[in-house]
Coordinates of C-alpha atoms in Angstrom, one line a residue:
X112 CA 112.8 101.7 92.0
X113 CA 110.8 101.6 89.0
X114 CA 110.3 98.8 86.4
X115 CA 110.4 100.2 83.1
X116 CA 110.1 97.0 80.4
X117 CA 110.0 93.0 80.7
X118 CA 110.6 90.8 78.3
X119 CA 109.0 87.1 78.8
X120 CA 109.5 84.0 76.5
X121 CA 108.4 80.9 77.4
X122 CA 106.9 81.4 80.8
X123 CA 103.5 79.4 80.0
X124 CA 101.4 81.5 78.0
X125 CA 103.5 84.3 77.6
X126 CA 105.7 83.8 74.3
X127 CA 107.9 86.6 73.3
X128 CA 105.8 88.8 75.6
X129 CA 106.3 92.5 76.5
X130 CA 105.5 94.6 78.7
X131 CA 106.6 98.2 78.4
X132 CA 106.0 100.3 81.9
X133 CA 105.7 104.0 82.5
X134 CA 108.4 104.5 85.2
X135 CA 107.0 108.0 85.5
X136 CA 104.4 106.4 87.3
X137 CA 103.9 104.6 91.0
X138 CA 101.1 102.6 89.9
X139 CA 100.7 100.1 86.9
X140 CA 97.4 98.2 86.5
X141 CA 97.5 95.0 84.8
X142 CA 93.8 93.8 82.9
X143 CA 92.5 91.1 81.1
X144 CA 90.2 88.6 80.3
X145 CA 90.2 85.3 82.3
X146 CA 93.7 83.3 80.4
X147 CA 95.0 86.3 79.3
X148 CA 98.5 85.9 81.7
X149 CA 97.9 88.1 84.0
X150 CA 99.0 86.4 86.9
X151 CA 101.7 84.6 84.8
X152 CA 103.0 88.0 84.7
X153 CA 103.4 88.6 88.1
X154 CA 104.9 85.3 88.8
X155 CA 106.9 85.3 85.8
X156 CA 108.8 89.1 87.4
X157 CA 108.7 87.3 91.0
X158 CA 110.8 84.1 89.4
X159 CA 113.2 86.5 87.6
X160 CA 113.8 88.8 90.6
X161 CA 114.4 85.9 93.2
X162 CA 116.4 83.8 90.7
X163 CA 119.2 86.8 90.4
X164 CA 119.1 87.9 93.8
X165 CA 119.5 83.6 95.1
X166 CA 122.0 83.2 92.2
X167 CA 120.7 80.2 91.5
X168 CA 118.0 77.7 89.6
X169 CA 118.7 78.7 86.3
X170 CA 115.4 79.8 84.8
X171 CA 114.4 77.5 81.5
X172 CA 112.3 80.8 79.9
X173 CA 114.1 83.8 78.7
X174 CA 113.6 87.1 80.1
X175 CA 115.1 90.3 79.8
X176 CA 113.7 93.1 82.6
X177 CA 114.9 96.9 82.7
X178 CA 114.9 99.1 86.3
X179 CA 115.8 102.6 87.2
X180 CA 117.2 102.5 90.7
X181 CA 119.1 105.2 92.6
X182 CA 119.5 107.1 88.7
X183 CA 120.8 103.7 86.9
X184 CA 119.3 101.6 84.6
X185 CA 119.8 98.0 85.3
X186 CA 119.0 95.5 83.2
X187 CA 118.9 91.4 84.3
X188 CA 118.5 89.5 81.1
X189 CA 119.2 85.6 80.1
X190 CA 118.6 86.7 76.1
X191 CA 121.9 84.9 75.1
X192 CA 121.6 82.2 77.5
X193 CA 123.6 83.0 80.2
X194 CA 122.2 85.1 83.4
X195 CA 124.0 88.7 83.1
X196 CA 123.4 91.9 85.3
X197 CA 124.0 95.2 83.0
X198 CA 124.2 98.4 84.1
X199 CA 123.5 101.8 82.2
X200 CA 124.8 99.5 79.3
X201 CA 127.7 98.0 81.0
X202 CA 127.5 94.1 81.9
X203 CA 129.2 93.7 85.8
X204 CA 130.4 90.7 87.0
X205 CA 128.9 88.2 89.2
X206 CA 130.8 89.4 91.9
X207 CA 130.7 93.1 91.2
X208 CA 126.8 93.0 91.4
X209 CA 127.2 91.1 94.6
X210 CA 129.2 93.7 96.2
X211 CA 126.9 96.7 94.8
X212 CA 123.9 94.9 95.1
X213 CA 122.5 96.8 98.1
X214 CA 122.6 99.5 95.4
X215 CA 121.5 98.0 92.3
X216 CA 119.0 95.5 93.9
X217 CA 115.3 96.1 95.1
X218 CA 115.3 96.8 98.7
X219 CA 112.5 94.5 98.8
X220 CA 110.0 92.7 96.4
X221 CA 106.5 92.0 97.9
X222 CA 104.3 90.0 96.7
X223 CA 100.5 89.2 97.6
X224 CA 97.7 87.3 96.0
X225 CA 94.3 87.3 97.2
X226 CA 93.3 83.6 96.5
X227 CA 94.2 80.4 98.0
X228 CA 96.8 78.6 96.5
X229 CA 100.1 78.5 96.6
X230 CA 101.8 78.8 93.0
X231 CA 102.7 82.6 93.6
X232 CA 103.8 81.9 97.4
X233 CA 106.0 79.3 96.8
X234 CA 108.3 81.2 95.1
X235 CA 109.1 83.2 98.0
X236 CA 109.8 80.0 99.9
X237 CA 113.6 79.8 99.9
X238 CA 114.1 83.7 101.0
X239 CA 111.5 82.7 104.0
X240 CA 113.9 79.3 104.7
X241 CA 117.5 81.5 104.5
X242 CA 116.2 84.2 107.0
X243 CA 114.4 81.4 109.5
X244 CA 117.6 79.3 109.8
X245 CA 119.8 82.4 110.0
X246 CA 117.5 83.6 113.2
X247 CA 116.2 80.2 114.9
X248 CA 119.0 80.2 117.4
X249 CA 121.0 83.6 117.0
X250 CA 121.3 85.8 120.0
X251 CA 123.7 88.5 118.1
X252 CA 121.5 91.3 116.8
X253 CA 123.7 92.5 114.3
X254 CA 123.7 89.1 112.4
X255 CA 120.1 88.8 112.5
X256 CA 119.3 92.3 111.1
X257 CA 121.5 91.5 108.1
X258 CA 119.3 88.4 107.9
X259 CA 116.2 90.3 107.8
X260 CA 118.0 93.2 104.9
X261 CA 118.8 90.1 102.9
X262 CA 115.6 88.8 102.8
X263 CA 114.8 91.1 99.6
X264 CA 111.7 88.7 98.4
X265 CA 108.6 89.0 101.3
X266 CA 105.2 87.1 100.6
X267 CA 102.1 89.0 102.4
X268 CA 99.8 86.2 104.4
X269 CA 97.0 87.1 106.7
X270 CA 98.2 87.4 110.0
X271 CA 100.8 90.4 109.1
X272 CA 97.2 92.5 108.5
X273 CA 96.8 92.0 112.4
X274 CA 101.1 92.2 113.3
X275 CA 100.7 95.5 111.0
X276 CA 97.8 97.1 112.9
X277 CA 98.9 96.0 116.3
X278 CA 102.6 97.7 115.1
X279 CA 100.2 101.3 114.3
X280 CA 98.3 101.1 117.8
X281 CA 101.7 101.0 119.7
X282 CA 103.5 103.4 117.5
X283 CA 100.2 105.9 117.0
X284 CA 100.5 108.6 113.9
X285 CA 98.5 111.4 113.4
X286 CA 97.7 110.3 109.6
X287 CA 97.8 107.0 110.1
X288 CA 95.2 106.7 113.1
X289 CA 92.9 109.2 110.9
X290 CA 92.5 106.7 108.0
X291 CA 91.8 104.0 110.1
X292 CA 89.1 106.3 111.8
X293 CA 87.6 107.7 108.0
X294 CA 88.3 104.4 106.3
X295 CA 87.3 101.0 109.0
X296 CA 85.6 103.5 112.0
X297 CA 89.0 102.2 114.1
X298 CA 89.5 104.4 117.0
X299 CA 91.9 103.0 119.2
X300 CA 93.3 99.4 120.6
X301 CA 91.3 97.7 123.5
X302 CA 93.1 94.3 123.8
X303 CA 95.2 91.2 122.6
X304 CA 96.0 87.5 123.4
X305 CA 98.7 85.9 121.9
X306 CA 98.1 82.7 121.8
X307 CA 101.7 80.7 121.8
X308 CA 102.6 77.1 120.8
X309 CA 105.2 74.4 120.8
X310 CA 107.6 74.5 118.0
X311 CA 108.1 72.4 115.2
X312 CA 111.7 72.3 116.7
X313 CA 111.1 71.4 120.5
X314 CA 109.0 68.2 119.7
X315 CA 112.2 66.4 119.4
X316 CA 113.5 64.6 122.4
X317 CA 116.1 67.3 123.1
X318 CA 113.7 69.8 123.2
X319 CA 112.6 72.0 126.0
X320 CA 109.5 70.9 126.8
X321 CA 108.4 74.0 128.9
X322 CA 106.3 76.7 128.1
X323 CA 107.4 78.8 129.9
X324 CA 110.8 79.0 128.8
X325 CA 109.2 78.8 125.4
X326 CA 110.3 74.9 124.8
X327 CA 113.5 76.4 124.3
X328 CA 113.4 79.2 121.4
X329 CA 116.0 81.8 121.0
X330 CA 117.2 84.3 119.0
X331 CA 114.9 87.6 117.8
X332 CA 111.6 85.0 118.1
X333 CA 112.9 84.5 121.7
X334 CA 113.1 88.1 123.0
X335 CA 110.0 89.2 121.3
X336 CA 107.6 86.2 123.0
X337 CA 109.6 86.8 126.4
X338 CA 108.7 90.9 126.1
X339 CA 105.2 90.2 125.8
X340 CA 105.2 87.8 128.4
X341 CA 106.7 90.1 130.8
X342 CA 104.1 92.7 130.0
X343 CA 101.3 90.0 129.9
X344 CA 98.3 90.1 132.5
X345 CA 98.9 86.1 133.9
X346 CA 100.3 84.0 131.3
X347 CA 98.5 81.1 131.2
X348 CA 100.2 77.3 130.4
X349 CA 97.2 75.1 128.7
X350 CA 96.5 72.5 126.4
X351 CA 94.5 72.0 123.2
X352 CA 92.9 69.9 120.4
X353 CA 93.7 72.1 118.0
X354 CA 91.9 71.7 114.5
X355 CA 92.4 73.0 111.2
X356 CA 90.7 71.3 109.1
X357 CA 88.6 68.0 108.9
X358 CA 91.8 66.2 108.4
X359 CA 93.4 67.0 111.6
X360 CA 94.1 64.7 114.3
X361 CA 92.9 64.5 117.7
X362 CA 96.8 65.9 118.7
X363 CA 97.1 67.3 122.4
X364 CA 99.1 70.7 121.9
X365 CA 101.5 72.4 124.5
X366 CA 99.9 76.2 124.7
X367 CA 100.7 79.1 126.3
X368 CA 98.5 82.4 126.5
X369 CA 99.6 85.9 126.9
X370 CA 97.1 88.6 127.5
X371 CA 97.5 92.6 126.7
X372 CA 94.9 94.0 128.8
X373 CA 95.3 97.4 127.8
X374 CA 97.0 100.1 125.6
X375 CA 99.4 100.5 128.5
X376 CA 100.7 96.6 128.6
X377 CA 100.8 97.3 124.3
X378 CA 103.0 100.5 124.8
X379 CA 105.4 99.1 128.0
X380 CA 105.7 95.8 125.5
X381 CA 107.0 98.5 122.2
X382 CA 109.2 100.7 124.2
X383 CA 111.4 98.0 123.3
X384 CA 111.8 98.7 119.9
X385 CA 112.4 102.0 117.7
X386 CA 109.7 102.2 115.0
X387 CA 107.0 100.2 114.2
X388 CA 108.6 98.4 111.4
X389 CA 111.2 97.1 113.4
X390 CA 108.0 95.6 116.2
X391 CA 106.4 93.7 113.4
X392 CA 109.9 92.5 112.0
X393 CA 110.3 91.2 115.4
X394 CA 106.3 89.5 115.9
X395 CA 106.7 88.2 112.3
X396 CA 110.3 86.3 113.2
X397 CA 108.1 84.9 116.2
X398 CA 105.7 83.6 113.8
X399 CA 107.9 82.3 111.2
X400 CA 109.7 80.3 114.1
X401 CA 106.4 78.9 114.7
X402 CA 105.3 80.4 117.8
X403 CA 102.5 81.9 117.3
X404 CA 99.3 80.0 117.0
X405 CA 97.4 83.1 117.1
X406 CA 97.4 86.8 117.8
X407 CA 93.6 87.6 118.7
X408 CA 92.7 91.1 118.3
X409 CA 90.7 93.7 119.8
X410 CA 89.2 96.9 118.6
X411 CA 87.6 99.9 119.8
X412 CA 85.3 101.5 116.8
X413 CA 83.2 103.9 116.3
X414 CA 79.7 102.9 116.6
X415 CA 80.2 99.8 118.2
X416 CA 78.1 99.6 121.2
X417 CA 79.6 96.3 122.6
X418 CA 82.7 98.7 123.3
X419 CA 85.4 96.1 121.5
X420 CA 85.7 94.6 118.3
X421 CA 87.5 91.4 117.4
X422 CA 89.7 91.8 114.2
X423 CA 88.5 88.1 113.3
X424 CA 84.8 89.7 113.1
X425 CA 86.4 91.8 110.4
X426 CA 84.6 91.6 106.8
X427 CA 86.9 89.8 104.4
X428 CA 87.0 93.3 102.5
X429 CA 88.6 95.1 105.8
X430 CA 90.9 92.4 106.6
X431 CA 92.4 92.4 103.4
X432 CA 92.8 96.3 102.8
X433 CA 94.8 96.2 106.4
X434 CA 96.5 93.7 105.6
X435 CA 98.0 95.4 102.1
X436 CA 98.2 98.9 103.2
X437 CA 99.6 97.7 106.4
X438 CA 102.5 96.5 104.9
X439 CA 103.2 98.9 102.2
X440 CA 103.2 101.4 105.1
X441 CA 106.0 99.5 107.3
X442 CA 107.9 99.1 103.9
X443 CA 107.8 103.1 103.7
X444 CA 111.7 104.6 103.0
X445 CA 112.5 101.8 101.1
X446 CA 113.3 101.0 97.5
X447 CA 110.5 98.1 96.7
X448 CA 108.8 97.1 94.2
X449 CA 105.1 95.4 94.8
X450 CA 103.3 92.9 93.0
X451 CA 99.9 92.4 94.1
X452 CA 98.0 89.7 92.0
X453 CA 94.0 90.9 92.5
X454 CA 94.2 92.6 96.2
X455 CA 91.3 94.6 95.4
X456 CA 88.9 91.2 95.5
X457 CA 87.0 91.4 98.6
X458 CA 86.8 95.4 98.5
X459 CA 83.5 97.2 98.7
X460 CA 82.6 99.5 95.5
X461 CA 83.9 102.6 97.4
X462 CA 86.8 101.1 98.6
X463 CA 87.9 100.2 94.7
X464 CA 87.4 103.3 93.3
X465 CA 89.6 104.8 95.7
X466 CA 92.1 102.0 96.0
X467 CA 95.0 103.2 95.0
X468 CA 94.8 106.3 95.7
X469 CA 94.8 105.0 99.7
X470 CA 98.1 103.1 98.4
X471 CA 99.3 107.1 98.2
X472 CA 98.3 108.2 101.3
X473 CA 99.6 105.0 102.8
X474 CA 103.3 104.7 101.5
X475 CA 103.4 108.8 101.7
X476 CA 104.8 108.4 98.0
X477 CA 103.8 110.9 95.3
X478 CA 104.0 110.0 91.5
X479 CA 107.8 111.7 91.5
X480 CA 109.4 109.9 94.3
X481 CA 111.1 106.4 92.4
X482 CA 111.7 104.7 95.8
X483 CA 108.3 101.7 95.0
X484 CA 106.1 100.9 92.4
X485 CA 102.9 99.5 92.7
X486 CA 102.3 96.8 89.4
X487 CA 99.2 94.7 90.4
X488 CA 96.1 92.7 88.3
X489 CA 92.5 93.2 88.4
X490 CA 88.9 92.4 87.0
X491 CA 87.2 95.1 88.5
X492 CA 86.4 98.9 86.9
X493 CA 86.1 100.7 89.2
X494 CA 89.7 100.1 90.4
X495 CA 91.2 101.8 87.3
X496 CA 88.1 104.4 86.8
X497 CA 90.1 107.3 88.0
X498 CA 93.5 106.1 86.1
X499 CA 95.0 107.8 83.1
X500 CA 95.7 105.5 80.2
X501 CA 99.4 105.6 81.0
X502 CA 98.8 103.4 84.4
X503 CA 96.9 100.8 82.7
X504 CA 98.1 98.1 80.5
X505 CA 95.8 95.1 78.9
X506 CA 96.6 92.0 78.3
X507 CA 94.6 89.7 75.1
X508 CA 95.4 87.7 72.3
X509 CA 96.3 88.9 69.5
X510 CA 95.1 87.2 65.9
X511 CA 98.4 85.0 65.9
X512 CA 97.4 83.6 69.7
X513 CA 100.3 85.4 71.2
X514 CA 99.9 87.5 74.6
X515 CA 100.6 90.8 74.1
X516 CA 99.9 94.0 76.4
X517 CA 98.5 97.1 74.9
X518 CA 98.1 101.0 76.5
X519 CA 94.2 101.9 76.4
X520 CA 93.2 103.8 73.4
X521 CA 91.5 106.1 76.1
X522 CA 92.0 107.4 79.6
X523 CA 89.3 105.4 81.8
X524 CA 89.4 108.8 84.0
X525 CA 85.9 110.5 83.2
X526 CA 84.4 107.3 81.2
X527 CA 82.5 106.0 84.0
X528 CA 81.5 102.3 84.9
X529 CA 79.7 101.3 81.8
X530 CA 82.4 103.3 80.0
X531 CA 85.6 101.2 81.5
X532 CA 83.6 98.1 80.9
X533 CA 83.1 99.1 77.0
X534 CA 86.0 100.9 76.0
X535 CA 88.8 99.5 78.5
X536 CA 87.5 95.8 79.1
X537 CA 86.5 95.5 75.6
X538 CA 82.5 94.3 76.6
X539 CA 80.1 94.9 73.5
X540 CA 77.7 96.6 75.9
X541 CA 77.5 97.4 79.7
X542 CA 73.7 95.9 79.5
X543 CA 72.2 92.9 80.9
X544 CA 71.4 90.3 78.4
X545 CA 67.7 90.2 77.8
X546 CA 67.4 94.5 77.7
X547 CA 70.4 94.1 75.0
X548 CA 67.9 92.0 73.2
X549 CA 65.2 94.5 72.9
X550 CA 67.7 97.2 72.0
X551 CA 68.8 94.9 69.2
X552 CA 65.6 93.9 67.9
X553 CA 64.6 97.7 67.8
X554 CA 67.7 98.8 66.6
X555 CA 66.7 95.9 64.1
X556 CA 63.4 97.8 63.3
X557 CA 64.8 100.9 63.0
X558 CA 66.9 100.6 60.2
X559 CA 64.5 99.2 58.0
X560 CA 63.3 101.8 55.4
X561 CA 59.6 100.5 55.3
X562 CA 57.8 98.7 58.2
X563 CA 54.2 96.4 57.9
X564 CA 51.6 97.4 60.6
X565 CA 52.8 94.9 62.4
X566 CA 56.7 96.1 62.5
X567 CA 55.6 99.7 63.3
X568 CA 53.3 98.8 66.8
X569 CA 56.4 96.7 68.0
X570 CA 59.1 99.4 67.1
X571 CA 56.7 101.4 68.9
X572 CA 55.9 99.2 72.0
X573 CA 60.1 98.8 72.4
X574 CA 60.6 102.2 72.2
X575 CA 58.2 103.1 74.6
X576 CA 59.4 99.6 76.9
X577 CA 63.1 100.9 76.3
X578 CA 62.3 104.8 77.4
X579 CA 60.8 103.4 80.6
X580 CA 63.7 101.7 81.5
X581 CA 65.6 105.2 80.3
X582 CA 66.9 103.9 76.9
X583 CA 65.2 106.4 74.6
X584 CA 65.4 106.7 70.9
X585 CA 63.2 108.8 68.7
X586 CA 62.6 105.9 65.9
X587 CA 62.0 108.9 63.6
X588 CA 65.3 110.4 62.9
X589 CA 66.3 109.6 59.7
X590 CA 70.1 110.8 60.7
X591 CA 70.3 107.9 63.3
X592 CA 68.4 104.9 60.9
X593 CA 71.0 105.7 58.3
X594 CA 73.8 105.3 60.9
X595 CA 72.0 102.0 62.0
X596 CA 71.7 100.7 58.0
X597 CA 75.3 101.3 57.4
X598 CA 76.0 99.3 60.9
X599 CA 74.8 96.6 59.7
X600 CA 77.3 96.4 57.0
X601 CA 79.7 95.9 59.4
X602 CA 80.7 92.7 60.9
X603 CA 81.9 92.1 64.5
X604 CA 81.5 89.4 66.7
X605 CA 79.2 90.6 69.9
X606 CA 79.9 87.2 71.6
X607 CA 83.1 88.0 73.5
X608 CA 85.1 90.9 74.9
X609 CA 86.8 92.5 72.1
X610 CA 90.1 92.7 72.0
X611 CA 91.9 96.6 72.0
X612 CA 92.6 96.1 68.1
X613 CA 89.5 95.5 67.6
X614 CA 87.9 98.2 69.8
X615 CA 90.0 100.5 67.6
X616 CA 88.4 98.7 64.3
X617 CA 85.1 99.4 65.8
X618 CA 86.0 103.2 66.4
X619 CA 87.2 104.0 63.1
X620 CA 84.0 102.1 61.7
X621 CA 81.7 104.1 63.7
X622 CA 83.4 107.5 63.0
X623 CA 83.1 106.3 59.0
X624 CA 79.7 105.4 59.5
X625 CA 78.8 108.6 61.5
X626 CA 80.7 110.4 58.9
X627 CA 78.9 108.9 55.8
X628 CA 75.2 109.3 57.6
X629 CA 75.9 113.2 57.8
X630 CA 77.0 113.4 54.8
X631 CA 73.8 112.1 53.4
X632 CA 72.0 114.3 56.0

């Protein structure tokens, strides 16, 4: 599965927008300034995707979106109004695409984005309703596994970083249990207490009302809370005052408490299920049923002298990284394509620069197998640092106000930080305000053919200031004041990012101006 080109009119911003994809690649990273459409994008490819595959909710933008899947290019487009699925040039039939769709159609699109509202989850809402009332109260396995296949749009949210994790300590890998060592210091699993709840459902009057037959849930939710509970150290009934904010109600809640003691009870409570995949399909059915109140965590890590840790004590950073790479790792084998809207946001500096490549190691995909793609957004450098210009794609306005996405001019591989901020990110300097100041005001200096007394002992207190801060420039070289002179004939607007036309105005300028300097040399 590999996107290759979208097409985008009238999805906010983005008017007769596209975006052209190198399908040669696993990873595409989306840039831009703040506005640009970045996320518009993502949301924009989620709508389209979910649209087809619902058959429904006719979009009011137009889009046009080209796939290679299985060796066919598909093509979902709603250019002449009406909603058609083509295939290596051939338009199918509403009904033919249903009945190759398994074949033409994403395993799975996932989606994740790392801030707090909603607009991007949302769309991912009537996939999470179909599955939910397909498994509430179905006890025939076959029926719900086709639920769960069908569900081809999945929305990451924070507690499938712990189901994830808890999935790899029961269902231990060699490479797996070494990057959690290298990357988090993870070195085994102590403990866990799931922490159950009454249902939406059972708070009716016809409702089971007892815990422990879980006030009555069934179906794949059902069997996975009764499995732990048979494995559990003492299940505990309780009540609580739960609160989740300053808005909630002093509400008594129905609780129940299940405790895995040990890697044992974890491992006696898996040898239900075949893969690890198919344990956190069954604890994520328990939450989406709205059993789960929480799933508390325990660690043993390297270095930790209390002997545990809880995953809630987690940095933001760690928490987040398991809870992408988790997921991309359970949706290994399958055709999917991922849209991740800034999941590098909470990551340390090391951690970003070698982001994706922990994507590789994670999926166990290479850049020539076409079963995912990776298309995500970011502000951050170091992310892309160690990308070739063919996996980035940057987003601006152009002069007429339109969107539109451009390939770097330049690979930011081998640029460095300041580097990627100038010459992929558009920045007129990598240098904090006021020292960009005294680098003007010398430059200023510089190019002046004759200086007072005055000039001259403040060129040469800024060169001297500048050196110390390991900015040097011999004021003296006539080759470099030329250069500076014939700068100055050019004009360009240092008060925003420039945009990647203009970066490519500015290089031509300065090859000109470098050219005409040595040719007075």
């Amino acid at each position: 599965m590999r996107l290759d080109r979208a097409y985008i009119d009238g999805f906010r911003n983005l008017k007769e927008f596209s975006i052209d994809f190198d399908e040669k690649r696993l990873t595409t990273v989306v840039i831009g300034q703040n506005g640009a459409g970045k996320s518009n994008l993502i949301e924009a490819l989620v709508d389209v995707f979910r649209s087809v595959d619902l058959n429904k909710d006719r979009l009011h933008y137009r889009y046009e979106i080209d796939y290679r899947i299985g060796g066919q290019t598909v093509r979902l487009s709603n250019r002449e109004r009406t909603p058609t699925v083509s295939v290596d040039g051939e338009v199918l039939s509403r009904k033919a695409f249903e009945a190759r769709k398994s074949e033409l159609f994403p395993d799975l699109v996932f989606g994740y984005y790392s801030g707090g509202g909603r607009r991007l989850e949302r769309l991912f809402d009537e996939h999470q309703r179909r599955y939910y009332r397909t498994i509430m109260l179905s006890d025939d396995e076959a029926e719900c596994k086709a639920a769960l296949a069908d569900r081809r749009l999945f929305y990451c949210r924070p507690i499938h970083g712990v189901f994830a994790l808890v999935a790899f300590m029961a269902f231990p890998q060699k490479d797996v249990r070494t990057l959690l060592r290298d990357k988090l210091n993870i070195t085994g699993f102590h403990s866990a207490l799931a922490q159950f709840r009454e249902p939406w459902f059972a708070k009716s009057a016809r409702g089971s009302r007892d815990p422990f037959d879980l006030w009555g849930a069934a179906g794949p939710a059902g069997r996975c809370v009764r499995a732990i509970l048979q494995e559990a150290f003492l299940p505990i009934a309780l009540s609580d005052n739960p609160v989740d904010d300053y808005r909630d109600k002093n509400v008594s809640e129905s609780q129940l408490a299940a405790f895995l003691r040990d890697e044992d009870a974890l491992k006696r409570y898996a040898s239900r299920y075949k893969s690890d995949a198919e344990m956190f399909a069954a604890l994520e059915a328990a939450d989406i049923s709205d059993l789960f109140r929480e799933l508390h965590l325990w660690l043993t890590r390297e270095g930790d002298f209390s002997g545990d840790i809880a995953f809630s004590d987690f940095s933001d950073g760690e928490r987040q990284l398991l809870m992408v790479l988790g997921l991309t790792r359970l949706s290994r084998g399958k055709r999917v394509l991922f849209l991740l809207d800034e999941p590098d946001t909470h990551l340390n500096p090391s951690w970003q620069n070698s982001y994706l490549e922990l994507i590789r190691q994670w999926t166990e995909q290479g850049e020539d197998a076409e079963n995912c793609q990776f298309v995500m957004t970011s502000h951050n450098p170091l992310t892309i640092a160690a990308l070739k210009k063919e996996e980035v794609r940057v987003m601006a306005r152009a002069e007429d106000g339109r969107v539109k996405a451009f390939q770097p001019r330049v690979d930011p591989r081998g640029l460095g930080f300041s580097g990627v901020l100038m010459d992929i990110f558009g920045l007129p300097s990598a240098i904090d305000g006021p020292t960009q100041d005294l680098i003007s005001e010398r430059n200023e200096l510089a190019r002046r053919a004759e200086l007072s007394p005055e000039e001259a002992s403040r060129l040469e207190h800024l060169s001297f200031k500048l050196g110390g801060l390991g900015i040097s420039y011999e004021h003296r070289d006539s080759l470099y004041r030329r250069f500076l002179q014939a700068l100055e004939k050019a004009e360009f607007d240092d008060d925003r990012p420039f945009t990647p036309d203009e970066l490519e105005e500015i290089e031509r300028t300065s090859r000109a101006l470098a050219d005409e300097a040595l040719q007075k040399q």
